[in-house]
Tab-separated table of C-alpha atoms in Angstrom:
chain	number	residue	atom	x	y	z
A	1	MET	CA	19.231	126.404	-45.859
A	2	PHE	CA	22.565	125.129	-44.444
A	3	GLY	CA	25.917	127.533	-43.326
A	4	LEU	CA	28.042	128.282	-46.496
A	5	SER	CA	31.172	125.971	-44.641
A	6	PHE	CA	28.438	123.159	-43.998
A	7	GLN	CA	27.413	123.813	-48.075
A	8	GLN	CA	31.012	123.122	-49.307
A	9	LEU	CA	31.991	119.887	-47.412
A	10	ILE	CA	28.640	118.447	-48.862
A	11	ILE	CA	30.016	119.775	-52.614
A	12	GLN	CA	33.302	118.210	-51.056
A	13	LEU	CA	32.133	115.359	-50.228
A	14	HIS	CA	29.643	114.651	-52.913
A	15	VAL	CA	32.503	115.175	-55.688
A	16	PHE	CA	34.955	113.348	-53.984
A	17	SER	CA	32.405	110.451	-53.825
A	18	THR	CA	31.424	110.927	-57.503
A	19	LEU	CA	34.723	110.827	-58.234
A	20	LEU	CA	35.918	107.787	-56.467
A	21	MET	CA	32.958	105.999	-57.387
A	22	THR	CA	33.146	106.598	-61.128
A	23	GLY	CA	37.031	105.001	-60.887
A	24	VAL	CA	35.677	102.246	-59.181
A	25	VAL	CA	33.326	101.363	-62.030
A	26	TRP	CA	35.376	101.820	-64.723
A	27	HIS	CA	38.200	99.630	-62.900
A	28	MET	CA	34.972	96.997	-62.665
A	29	GLN	CA	33.798	97.584	-66.322
A	30	VAL	CA	37.952	97.161	-67.831
A	31	VAL	CA	39.049	95.255	-65.688
A	32	HIS	CA	37.414	92.979	-63.203
A	33	TYR	CA	34.579	91.784	-64.380
A	34	PRO	CA	35.831	90.556	-67.625
A	35	MET	CA	38.398	88.813	-65.438
A	36	PHE	CA	35.014	86.608	-64.408
A	37	LEU	CA	35.706	84.910	-67.228
A	38	VAL	CA	39.007	83.608	-66.268
A	39	PHE	CA	37.750	81.522	-63.558
A	40	LYS	CA	36.182	78.039	-65.164
A	41	LYS	CA	32.679	77.290	-64.066
A	42	GLU	CA	33.609	75.628	-60.693
A	43	ASP	CA	35.430	78.720	-59.573
A	44	GLY	CA	32.893	81.838	-60.769
A	45	VAL	CA	30.749	80.909	-57.867
A	46	ARG	CA	32.887	81.186	-55.174
A	47	ALA	CA	34.764	84.114	-56.901
A	48	THR	CA	31.531	85.742	-57.924
A	49	GLU	CA	29.890	85.739	-54.015
A	50	PHE	CA	33.829	87.132	-52.700
A	51	HIS	CA	33.765	89.876	-55.165
A	52	ARG	CA	29.946	90.508	-54.493
A	53	GLN	CA	30.463	90.544	-50.609
A	54	ARG	CA	34.008	91.928	-50.463
A	55	THR	CA	32.955	95.175	-53.501
A	56	GLY	CA	29.965	95.756	-51.122
A	57	TYR	CA	31.991	96.777	-48.745
A	58	LEU	CA	33.581	99.714	-50.462
A	59	VAL	CA	31.381	100.626	-52.631
A	60	MET	CA	28.066	101.259	-50.314
A	61	PRO	CA	29.230	103.423	-48.164
A	62	VAL	CA	30.702	105.626	-50.396
A	63	MET	CA	27.590	105.015	-53.077
A	64	VAL	CA	25.229	106.387	-49.508
A	65	VAL	CA	27.257	109.252	-48.973
A	66	GLU	CA	27.149	110.311	-52.804
A	67	PHE	CA	23.057	109.938	-52.739
A	68	VAL	CA	22.648	111.845	-49.211
A	69	THR	CA	24.575	114.479	-50.442
A	70	ALA	CA	22.971	115.073	-53.739
A	71	VAL	CA	19.835	115.062	-51.802
A	72	LEU	CA	21.546	117.765	-49.810
A	73	LEU	CA	22.651	119.857	-52.646
A	74	THR	CA	18.796	120.206	-53.486
A	75	SER	CA	17.974	121.882	-50.407
A	76	SER	CA	21.039	123.794	-50.429
A	77	SER	CA	21.259	128.171	-51.595
A	78	TRP	CA	23.011	126.993	-54.219
A	79	MET	CA	19.694	125.963	-55.701
A	80	MET	CA	18.509	129.179	-56.610
A	81	LEU	CA	21.487	129.289	-59.348
A	82	TYR	CA	21.936	125.864	-60.025
A	83	GLY	CA	18.652	124.625	-59.188
A	84	ASN	CA	18.645	122.926	-62.871
A	85	PHE	CA	22.486	121.102	-62.898
A	86	LEU	CA	21.408	119.741	-59.317
A	87	TRP	CA	18.499	117.946	-59.868
A	88	LEU	CA	20.034	117.040	-62.894
A	89	ASN	CA	22.689	115.425	-61.020
A	90	LEU	CA	20.704	113.617	-58.495
A	91	MET	CA	18.363	112.205	-61.045
A	92	LEU	CA	21.642	110.420	-63.327
A	93	LEU	CA	22.305	109.577	-59.738
A	94	VAL	CA	18.720	107.815	-58.863
A	95	LEU	CA	19.507	106.307	-62.671
A	96	ILE	CA	22.404	104.367	-61.782
A	97	TRP	CA	21.089	103.551	-58.309
A	98	ALA	CA	18.005	102.321	-60.510
A	99	ILE	CA	20.559	100.193	-62.420
A	100	THR	CA	22.277	98.910	-60.083
A	101	PHE	CA	19.491	97.139	-58.080
A	102	LEU	CA	16.963	96.039	-60.543
A	103	ARG	CA	19.569	95.062	-63.089
A	104	HIS	CA	23.348	94.649	-61.691
A	105	VAL	CA	22.390	92.927	-58.098
A	106	PRO	CA	20.235	90.163	-59.082
A	107	ARG	CA	23.020	89.306	-61.820
A	108	HIS	CA	25.948	89.392	-59.098
A	109	LYS	CA	22.701	87.153	-57.251
A	110	ARG	CA	22.612	85.013	-60.082
A	111	LEU	CA	26.455	84.813	-60.271
A	112	SER	CA	27.362	83.457	-56.874
A	113	GLU	CA	24.649	80.871	-57.299
A	114	SER	CA	25.211	79.533	-60.828
A	115	PHE	CA	28.375	80.644	-62.859
A	116	GLU	CA	27.481	80.932	-66.274
A	117	PRO	CA	29.572	83.212	-69.174
A	118	ASP	CA	27.042	84.518	-70.867
A	119	THR	CA	25.475	86.577	-67.480
A	120	VAL	CA	28.834	87.862	-67.165
A	121	HIS	CA	28.983	89.098	-70.881
A	122	ALA	CA	25.241	90.969	-69.963
A	123	LEU	CA	27.029	92.243	-66.716
A	124	VAL	CA	29.860	93.783	-68.491
A	125	ARG	CA	27.475	95.018	-71.420
A	126	ALA	CA	24.970	96.219	-68.935
A	127	ASN	CA	27.449	97.906	-67.050
A	128	TRP	CA	28.621	100.620	-69.691
A	129	VAL	CA	25.681	102.287	-69.036
A	130	ARG	CA	26.159	102.895	-65.408
A	131	THR	CA	30.303	103.668	-66.203
A	132	LEU	CA	28.595	106.067	-69.141
A	133	LEU	CA	26.280	107.864	-66.521
A	134	TRP	CA	29.179	108.178	-63.584
A	135	THR	CA	31.633	109.354	-66.553
A	136	LEU	CA	28.663	111.765	-67.238
A	137	ARG	CA	28.024	113.029	-63.416
A	138	SER	CA	31.985	113.393	-62.907
A	139	ILE	CA	32.449	115.764	-65.917
A	140	LEU	CA	29.716	117.430	-65.286
A	141	LEU	CA	30.265	117.856	-61.167
A	142	ILE	CA	34.061	119.057	-62.754
A	143	ARG	CA	32.153	122.087	-64.701
A	144	PHE	CA	30.212	122.889	-62.026
A	145	LEU	CA	33.024	123.391	-59.643
A	146	GLY	CA	35.391	125.229	-62.538
């Protein structure tokens, strides 16, 4: 078990990283991914590779903080009172990671090798699941805090 001040830091980092990722995923869903369709096919490969590299610099550290803090929360004294919620929170995050690395990363790789509008449309459709899951997690965490 962790001390109370450390647990408070963990939950603050967790909520911050979750809310940040929720904002990022909504931006990707509504603005960024649809913008890929504006590119000509010959520019799309370069644009999506640029996106993949730069976005990784932003989201990977935040996703790691979000994941590590979700795991740490399941080892906190809050488990006695909020165990079901903390496990649900972690399981939803594991689902997001699975979708990200099993579905999104391969699509991004495919786009950076051969830009096809159908792949962009598939990316946008599939990203709705992550967008809704992150939004659900944000709502649940805000409710948990309040």
